mmCIF file with all atom_site columns, C-alpha atoms and ligand atoms in Angstrom:
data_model
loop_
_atom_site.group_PDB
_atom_site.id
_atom_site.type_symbol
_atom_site.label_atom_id
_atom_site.label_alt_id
_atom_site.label_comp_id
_atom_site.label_asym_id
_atom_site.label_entity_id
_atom_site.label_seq_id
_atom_site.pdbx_PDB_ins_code
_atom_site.Cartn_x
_atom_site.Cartn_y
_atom_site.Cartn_z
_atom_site.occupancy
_atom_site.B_iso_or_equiv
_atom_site.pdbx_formal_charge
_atom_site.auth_seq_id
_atom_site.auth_comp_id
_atom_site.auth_asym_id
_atom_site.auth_atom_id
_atom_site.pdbx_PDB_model_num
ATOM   1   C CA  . UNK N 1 1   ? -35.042 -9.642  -8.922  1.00 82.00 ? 122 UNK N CA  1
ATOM   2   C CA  . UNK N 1 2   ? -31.747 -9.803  -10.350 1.00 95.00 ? 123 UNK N CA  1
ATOM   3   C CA  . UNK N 1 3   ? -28.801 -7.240  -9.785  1.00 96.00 ? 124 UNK N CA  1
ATOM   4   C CA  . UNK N 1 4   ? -27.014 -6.063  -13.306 1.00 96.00 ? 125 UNK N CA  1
ATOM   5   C CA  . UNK N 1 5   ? -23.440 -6.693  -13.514 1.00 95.00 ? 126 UNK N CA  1
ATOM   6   C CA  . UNK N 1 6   ? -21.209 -4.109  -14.716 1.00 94.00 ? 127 UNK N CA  1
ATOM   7   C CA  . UNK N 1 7   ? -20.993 -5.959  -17.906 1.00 92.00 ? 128 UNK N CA  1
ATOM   8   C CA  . UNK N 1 8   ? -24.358 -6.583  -18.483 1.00 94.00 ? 129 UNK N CA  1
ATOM   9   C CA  . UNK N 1 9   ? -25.386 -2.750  -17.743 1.00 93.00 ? 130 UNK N CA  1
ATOM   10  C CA  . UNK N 1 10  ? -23.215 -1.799  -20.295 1.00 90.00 ? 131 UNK N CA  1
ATOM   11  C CA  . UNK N 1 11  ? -24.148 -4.137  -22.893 1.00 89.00 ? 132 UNK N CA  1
ATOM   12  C CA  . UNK N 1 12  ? -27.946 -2.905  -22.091 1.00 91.00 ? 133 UNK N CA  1
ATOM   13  C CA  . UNK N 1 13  ? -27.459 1.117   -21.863 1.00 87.00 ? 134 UNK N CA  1
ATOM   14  C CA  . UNK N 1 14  ? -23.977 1.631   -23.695 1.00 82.00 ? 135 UNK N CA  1
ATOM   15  C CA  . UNK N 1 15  ? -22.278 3.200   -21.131 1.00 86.00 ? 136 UNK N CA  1
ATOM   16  C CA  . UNK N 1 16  ? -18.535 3.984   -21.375 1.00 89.00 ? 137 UNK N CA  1
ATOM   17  C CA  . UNK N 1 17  ? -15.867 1.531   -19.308 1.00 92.00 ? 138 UNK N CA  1
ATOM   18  C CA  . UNK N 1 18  ? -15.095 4.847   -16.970 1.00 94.00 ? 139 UNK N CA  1
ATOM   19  C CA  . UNK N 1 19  ? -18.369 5.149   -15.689 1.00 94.00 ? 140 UNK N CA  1
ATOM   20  C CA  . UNK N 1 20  ? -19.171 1.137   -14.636 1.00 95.00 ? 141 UNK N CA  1
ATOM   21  C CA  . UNK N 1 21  ? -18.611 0.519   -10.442 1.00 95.00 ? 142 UNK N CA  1
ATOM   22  C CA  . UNK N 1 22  ? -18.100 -3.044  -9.368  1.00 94.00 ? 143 UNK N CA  1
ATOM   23  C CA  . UNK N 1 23  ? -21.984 -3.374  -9.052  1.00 95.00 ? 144 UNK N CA  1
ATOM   24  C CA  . UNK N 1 24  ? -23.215 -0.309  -10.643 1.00 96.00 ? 145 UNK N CA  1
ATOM   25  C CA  . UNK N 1 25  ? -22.795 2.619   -12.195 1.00 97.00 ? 146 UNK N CA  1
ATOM   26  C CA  . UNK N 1 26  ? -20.889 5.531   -10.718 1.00 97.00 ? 147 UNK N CA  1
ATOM   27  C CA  . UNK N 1 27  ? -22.352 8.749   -10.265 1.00 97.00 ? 148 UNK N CA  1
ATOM   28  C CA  . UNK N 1 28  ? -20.244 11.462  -10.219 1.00 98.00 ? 149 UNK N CA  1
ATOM   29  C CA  . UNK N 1 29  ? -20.485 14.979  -8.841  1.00 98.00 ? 150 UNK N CA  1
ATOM   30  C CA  . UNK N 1 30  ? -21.855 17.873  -11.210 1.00 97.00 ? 151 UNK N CA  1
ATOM   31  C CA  . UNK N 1 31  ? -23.422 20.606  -9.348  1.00 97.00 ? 152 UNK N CA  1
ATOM   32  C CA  . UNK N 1 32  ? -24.717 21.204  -5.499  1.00 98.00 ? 153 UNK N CA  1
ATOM   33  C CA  . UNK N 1 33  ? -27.581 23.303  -4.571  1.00 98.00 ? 154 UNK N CA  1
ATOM   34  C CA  . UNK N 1 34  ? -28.411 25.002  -1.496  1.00 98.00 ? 155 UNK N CA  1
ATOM   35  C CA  . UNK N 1 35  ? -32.504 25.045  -0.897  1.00 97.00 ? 156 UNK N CA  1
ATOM   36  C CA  . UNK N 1 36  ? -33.283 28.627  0.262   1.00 97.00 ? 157 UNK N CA  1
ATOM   37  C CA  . UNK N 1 37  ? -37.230 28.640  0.503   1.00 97.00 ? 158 UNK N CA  1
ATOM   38  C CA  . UNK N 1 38  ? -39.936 26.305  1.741   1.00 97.00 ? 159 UNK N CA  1
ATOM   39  C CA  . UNK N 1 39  ? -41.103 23.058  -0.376  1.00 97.00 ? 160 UNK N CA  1
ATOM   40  C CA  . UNK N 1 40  ? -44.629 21.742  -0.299  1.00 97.00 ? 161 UNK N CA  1
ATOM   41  C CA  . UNK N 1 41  ? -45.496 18.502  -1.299  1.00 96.00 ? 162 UNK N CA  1
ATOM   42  C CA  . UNK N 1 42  ? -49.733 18.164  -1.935  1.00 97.00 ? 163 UNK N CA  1
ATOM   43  C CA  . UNK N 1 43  ? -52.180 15.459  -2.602  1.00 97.00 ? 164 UNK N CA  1
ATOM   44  C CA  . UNK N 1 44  ? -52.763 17.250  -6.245  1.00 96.00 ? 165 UNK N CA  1
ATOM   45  C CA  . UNK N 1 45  ? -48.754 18.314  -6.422  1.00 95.00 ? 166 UNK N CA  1
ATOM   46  C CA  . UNK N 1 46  ? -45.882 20.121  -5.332  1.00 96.00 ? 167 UNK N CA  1
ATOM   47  C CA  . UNK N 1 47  ? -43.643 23.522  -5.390  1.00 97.00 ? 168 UNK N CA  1
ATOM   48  C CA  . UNK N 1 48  ? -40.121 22.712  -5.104  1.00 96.00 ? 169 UNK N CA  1
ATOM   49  C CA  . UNK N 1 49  ? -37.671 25.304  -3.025  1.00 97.00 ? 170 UNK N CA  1
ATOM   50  C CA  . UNK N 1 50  ? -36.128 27.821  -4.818  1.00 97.00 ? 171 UNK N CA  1
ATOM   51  C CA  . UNK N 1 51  ? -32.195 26.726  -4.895  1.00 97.00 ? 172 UNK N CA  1
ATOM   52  C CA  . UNK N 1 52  ? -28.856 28.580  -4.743  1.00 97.00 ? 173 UNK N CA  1
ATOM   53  C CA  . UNK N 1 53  ? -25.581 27.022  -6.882  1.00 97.00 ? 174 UNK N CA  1
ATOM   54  C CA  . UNK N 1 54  ? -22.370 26.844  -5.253  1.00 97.00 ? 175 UNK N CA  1
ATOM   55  C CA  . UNK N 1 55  ? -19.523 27.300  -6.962  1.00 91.00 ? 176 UNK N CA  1
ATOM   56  C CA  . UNK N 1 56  ? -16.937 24.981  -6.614  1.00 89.00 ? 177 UNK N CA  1
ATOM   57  C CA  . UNK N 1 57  ? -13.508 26.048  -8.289  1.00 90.00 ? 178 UNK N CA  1
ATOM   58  C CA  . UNK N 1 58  ? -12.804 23.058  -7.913  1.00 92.00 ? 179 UNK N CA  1
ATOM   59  C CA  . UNK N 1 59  ? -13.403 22.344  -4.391  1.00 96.00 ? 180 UNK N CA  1
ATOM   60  C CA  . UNK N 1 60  ? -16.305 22.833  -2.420  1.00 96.00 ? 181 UNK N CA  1
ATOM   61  C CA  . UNK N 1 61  ? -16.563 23.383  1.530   1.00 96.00 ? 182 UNK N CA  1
ATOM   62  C CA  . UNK N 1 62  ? -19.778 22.178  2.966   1.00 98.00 ? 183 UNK N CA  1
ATOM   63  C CA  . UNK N 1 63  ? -20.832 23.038  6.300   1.00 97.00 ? 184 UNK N CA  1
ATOM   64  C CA  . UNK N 1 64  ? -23.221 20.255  8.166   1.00 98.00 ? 185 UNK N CA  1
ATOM   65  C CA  . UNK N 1 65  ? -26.383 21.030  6.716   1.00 98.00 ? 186 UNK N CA  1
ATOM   66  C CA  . UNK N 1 66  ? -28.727 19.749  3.141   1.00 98.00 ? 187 UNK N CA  1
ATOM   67  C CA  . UNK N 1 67  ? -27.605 19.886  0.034   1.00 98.00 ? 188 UNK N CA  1
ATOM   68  C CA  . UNK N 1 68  ? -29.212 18.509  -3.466  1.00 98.00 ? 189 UNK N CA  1
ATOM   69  C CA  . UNK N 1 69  ? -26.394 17.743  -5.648  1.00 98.00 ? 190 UNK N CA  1
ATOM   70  C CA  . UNK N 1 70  ? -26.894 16.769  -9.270  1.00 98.00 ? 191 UNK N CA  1
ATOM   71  C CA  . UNK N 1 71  ? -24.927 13.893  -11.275 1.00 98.00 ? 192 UNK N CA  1
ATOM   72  C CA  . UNK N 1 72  ? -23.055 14.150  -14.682 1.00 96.00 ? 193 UNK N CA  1
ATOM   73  C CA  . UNK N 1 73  ? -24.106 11.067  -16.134 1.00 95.00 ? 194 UNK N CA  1
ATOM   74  C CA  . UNK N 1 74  ? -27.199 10.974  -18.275 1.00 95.00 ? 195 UNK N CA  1
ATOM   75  C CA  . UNK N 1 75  ? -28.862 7.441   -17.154 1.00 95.00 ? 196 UNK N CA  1
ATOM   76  C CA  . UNK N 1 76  ? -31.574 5.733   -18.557 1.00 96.00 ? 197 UNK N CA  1
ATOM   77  C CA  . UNK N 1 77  ? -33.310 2.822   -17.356 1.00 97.00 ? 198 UNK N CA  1
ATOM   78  C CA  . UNK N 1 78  ? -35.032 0.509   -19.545 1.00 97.00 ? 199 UNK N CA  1
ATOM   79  C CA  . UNK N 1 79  ? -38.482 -0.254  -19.166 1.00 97.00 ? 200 UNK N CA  1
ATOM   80  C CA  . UNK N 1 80  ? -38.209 -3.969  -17.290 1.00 97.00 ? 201 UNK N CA  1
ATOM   81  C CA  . UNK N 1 81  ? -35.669 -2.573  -14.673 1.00 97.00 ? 202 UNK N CA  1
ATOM   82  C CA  . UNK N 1 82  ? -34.970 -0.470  -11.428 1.00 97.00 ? 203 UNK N CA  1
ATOM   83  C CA  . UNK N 1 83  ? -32.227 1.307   -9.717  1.00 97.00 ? 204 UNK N CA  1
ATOM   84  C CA  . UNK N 1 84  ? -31.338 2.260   -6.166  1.00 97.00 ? 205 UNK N CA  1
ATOM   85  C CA  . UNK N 1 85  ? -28.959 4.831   -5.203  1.00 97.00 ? 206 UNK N CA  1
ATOM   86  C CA  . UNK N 1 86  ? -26.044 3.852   -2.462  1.00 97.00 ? 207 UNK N CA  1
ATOM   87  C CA  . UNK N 1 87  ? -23.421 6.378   -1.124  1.00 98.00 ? 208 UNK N CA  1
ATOM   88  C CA  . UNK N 1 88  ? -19.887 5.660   -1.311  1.00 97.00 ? 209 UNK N CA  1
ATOM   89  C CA  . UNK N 1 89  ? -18.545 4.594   1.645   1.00 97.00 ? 210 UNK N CA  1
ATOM   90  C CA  . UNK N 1 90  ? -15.670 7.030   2.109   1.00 98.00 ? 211 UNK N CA  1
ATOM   91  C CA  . UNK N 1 91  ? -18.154 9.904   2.119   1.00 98.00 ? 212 UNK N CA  1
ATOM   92  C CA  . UNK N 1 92  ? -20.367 7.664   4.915   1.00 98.00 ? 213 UNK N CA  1
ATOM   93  C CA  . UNK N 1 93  ? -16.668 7.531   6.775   1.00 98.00 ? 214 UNK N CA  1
ATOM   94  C CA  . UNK N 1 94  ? -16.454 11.754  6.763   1.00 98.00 ? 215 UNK N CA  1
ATOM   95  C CA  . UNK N 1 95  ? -20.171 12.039  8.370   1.00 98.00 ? 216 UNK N CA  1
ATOM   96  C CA  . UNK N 1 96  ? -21.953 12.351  5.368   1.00 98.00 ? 217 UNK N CA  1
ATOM   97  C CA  . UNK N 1 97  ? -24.767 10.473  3.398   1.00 98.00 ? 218 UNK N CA  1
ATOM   98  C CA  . UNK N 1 98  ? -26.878 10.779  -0.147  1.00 98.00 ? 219 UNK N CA  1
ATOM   99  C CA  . UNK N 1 99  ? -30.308 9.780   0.262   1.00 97.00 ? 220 UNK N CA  1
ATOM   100 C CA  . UNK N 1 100 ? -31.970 9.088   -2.781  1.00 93.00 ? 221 UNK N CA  1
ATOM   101 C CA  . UNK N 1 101 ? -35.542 7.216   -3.838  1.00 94.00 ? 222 UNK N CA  1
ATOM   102 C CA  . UNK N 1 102 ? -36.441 4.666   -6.238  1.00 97.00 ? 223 UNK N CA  1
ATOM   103 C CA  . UNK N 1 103 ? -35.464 4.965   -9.788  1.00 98.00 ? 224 UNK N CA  1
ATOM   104 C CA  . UNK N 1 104 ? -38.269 3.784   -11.950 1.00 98.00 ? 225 UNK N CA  1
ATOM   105 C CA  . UNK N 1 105 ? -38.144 1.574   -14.896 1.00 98.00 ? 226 UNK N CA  1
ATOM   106 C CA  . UNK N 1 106 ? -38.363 4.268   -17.745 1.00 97.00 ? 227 UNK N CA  1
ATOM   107 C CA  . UNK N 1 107 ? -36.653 7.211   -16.282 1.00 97.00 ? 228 UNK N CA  1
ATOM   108 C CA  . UNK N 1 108 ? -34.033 9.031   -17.988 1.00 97.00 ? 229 UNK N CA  1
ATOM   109 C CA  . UNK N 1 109 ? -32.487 11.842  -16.913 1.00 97.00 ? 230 UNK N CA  1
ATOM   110 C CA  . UNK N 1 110 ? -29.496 13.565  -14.845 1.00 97.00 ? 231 UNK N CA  1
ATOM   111 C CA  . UNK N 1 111 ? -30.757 12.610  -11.746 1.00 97.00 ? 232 UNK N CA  1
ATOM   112 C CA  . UNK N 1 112 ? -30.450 14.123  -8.324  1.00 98.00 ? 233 UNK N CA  1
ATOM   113 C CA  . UNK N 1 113 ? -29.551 12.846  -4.471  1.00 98.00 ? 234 UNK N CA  1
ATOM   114 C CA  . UNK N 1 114 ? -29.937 14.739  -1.360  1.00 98.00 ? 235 UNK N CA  1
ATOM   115 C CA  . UNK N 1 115 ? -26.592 14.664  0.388   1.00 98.00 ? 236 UNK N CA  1
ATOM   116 C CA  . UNK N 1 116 ? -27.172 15.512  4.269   1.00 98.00 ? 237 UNK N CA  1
ATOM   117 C CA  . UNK N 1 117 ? -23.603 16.635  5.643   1.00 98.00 ? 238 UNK N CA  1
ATOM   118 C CA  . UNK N 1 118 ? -23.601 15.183  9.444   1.00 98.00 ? 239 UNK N CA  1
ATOM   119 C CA  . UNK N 1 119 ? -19.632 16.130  10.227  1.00 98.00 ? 240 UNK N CA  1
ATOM   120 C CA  . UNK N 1 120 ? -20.224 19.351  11.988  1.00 98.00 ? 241 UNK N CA  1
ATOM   121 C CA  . UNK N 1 121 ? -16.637 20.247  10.880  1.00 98.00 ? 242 UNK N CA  1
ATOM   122 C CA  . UNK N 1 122 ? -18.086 19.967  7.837   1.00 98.00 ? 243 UNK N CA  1
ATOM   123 C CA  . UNK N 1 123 ? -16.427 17.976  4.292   1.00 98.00 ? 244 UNK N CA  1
ATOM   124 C CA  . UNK N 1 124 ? -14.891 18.986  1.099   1.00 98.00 ? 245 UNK N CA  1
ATOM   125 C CA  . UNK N 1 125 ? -15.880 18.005  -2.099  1.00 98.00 ? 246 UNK N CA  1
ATOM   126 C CA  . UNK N 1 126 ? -14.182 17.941  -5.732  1.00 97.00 ? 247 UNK N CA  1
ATOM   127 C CA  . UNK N 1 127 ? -16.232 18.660  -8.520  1.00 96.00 ? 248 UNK N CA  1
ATOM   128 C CA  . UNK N 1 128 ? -16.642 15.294  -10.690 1.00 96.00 ? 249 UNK N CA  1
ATOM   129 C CA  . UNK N 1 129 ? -15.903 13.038  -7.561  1.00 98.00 ? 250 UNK N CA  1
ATOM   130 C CA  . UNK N 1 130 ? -17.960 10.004  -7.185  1.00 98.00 ? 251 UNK N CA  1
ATOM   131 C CA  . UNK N 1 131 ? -20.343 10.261  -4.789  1.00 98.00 ? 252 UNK N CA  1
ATOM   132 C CA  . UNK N 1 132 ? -22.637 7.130   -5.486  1.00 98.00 ? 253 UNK N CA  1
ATOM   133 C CA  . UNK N 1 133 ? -23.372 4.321   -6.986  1.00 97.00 ? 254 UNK N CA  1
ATOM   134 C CA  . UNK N 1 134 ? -26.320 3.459   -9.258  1.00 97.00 ? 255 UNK N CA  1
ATOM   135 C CA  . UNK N 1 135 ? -27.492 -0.634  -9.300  1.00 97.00 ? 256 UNK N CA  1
ATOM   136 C CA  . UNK N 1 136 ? -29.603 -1.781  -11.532 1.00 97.00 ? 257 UNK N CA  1
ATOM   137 C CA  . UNK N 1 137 ? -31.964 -4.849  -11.007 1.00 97.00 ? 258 UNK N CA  1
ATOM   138 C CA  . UNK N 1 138 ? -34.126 -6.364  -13.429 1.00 97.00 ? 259 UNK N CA  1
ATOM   139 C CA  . UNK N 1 139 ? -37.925 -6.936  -12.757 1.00 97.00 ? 260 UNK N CA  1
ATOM   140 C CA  . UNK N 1 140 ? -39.989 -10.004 -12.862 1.00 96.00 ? 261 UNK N CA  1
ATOM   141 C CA  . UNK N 1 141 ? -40.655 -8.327  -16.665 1.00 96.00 ? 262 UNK N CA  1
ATOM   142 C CA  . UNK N 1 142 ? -41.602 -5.112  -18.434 1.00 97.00 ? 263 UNK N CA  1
ATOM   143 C CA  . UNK N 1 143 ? -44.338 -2.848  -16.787 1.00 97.00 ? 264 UNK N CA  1
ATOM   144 C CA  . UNK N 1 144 ? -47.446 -0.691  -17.757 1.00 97.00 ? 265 UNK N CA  1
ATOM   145 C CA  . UNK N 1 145 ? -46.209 1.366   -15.060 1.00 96.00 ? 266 UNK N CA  1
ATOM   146 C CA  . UNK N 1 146 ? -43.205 2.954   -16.829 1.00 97.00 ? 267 UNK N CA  1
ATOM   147 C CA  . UNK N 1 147 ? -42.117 6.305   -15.370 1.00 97.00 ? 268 UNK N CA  1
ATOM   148 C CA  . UNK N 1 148 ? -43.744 9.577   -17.185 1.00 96.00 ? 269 UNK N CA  1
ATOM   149 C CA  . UNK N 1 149 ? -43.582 12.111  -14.551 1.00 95.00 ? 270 UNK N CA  1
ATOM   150 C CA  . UNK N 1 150 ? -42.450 15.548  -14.116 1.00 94.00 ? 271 UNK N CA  1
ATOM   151 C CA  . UNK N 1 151 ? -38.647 14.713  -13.718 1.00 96.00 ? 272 UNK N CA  1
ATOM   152 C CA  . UNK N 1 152 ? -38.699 12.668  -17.360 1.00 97.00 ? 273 UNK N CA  1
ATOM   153 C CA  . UNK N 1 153 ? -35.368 13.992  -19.516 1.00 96.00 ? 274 UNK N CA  1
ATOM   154 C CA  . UNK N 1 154 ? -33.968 16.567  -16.895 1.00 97.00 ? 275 UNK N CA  1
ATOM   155 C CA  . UNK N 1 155 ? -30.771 17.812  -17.663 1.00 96.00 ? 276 UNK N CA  1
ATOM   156 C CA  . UNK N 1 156 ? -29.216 20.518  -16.948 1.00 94.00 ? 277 UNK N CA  1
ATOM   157 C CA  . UNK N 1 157 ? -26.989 22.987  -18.813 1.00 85.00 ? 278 UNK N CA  1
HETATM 158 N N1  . DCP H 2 .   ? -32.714 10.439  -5.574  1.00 80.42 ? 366 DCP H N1  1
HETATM 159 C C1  . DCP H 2 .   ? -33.376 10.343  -6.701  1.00 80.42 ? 366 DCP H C1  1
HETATM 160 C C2  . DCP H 2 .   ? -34.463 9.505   -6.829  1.00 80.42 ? 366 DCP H C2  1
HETATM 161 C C3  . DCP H 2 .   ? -35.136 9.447   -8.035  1.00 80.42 ? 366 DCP H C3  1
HETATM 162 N N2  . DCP H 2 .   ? -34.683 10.194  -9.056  1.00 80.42 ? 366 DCP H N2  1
HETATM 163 C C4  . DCP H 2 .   ? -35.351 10.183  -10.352 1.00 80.42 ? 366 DCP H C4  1
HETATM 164 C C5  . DCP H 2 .   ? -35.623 8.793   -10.829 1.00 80.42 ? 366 DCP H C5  1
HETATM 165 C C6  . DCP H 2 .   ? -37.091 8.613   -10.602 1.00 80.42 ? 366 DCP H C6  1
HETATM 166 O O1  . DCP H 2 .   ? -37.619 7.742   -11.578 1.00 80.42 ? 366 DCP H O1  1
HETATM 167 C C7  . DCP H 2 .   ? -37.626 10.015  -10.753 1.00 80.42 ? 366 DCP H C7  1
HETATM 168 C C8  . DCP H 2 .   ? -38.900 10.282  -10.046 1.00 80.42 ? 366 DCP H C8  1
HETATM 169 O O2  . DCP H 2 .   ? -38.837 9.832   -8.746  1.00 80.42 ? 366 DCP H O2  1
HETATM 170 P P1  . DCP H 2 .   ? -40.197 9.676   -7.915  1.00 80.42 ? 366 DCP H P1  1
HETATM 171 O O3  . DCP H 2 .   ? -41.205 8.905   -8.719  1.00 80.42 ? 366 DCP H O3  1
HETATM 172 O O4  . DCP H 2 .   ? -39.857 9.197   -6.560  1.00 80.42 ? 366 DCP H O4  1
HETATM 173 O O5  . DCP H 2 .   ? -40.645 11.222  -7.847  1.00 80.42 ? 366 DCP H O5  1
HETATM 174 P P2  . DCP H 2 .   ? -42.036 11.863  -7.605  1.00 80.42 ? 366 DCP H P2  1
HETATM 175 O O6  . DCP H 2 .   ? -43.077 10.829  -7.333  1.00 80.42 ? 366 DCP H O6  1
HETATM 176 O O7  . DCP H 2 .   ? -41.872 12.918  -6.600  1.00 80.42 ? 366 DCP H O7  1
HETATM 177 O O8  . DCP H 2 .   ? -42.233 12.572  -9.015  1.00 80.42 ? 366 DCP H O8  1
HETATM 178 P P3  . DCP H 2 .   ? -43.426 12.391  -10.043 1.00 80.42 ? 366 DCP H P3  1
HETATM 179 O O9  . DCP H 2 .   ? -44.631 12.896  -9.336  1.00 80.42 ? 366 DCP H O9  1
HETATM 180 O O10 . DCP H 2 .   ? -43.074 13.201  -11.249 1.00 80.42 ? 366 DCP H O10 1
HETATM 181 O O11 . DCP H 2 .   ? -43.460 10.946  -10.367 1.00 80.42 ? 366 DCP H O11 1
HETATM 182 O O12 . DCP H 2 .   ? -36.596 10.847  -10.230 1.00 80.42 ? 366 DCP H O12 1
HETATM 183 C C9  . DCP H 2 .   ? -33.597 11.008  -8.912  1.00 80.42 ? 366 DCP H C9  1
HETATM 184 O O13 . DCP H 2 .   ? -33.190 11.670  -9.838  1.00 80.42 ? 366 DCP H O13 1
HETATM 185 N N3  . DCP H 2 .   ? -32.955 11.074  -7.731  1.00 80.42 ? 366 DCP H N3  1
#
């Protein structure tokens, strides 16, 4: 596999200068969510939590705790390709991570992260700050496996 330089990402998805990172592209903070119920993942599928918004005007306190926070940047990844998800490292250096999972060749979308707040004093976060990075690597070649599942195009409002 191959990791995408900045140029080369943005010569293959368009994206604007702003949004390239030295090996990626930067995801930036759009909304948080609170889970408030139960989720249940089955063999034959799933029911997500039901979620609260916080508001952040323009800063948000988060206590130590789970969060799901949404990015602004609408990414798609070519059929061919992968990405994987990495925190920044200032938010690792406040006690807090984003944990993410694969992102498959064919997904578009505004995706997600779950960012687990370890600090027990807890952090504060600006709306639109980067909180990750996105790196794309390239596959052996394309794949009949290209992603068509239930997350395919989300956006939000
Ligand atoms: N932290 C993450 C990880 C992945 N994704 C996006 C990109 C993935 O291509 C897509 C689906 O991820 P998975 O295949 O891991 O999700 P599921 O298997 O749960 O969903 P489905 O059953 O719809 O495939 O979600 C995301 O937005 N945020």
């Amino acid at each position: 596999m191959v990791v995408l330089r900045p140029e080369d990402i943005k010569s293959l998805i368009g994206l604007s200068d702003e949004s390239l990172d030295c090996s990626g592209i930067k995801l930036t903070l759009k909304t948080i969510y609170v889970p408030e119920t139960v989720g249940e993942l089955r063999v034959d599928g799933r029911v997500l939590p039901e979620y609260e918004e916080l508001r952040c005007d323009p800063m948000c306190r988060l206590s130590s705790g789970a969060y799901i926070v949404r990015y602004n940047e609408y990414v798609k990844i070519p059929n061919g390709y992968m990405g994987l998800v990495f925190p920044r490292s200032s938010l690792l250096r406040m006690g807090a991570t984003i944990y993410t999972a694969v992102w498959d060749p064919g997904y578009e979308g505004q995706g997600i992260g779950l960012l687990a707040v370890f600090n027990k004093q807890g952090i504060v976060l600006e709306k639109n700050v980067q909180l990750a990075q996105l790196v794309l690597f390239k596959m052996s070649g394309e794949t009949m496996f290209s992603y068509k599942g239930t997350y395919l195009g989300e956006k939000e409002a």
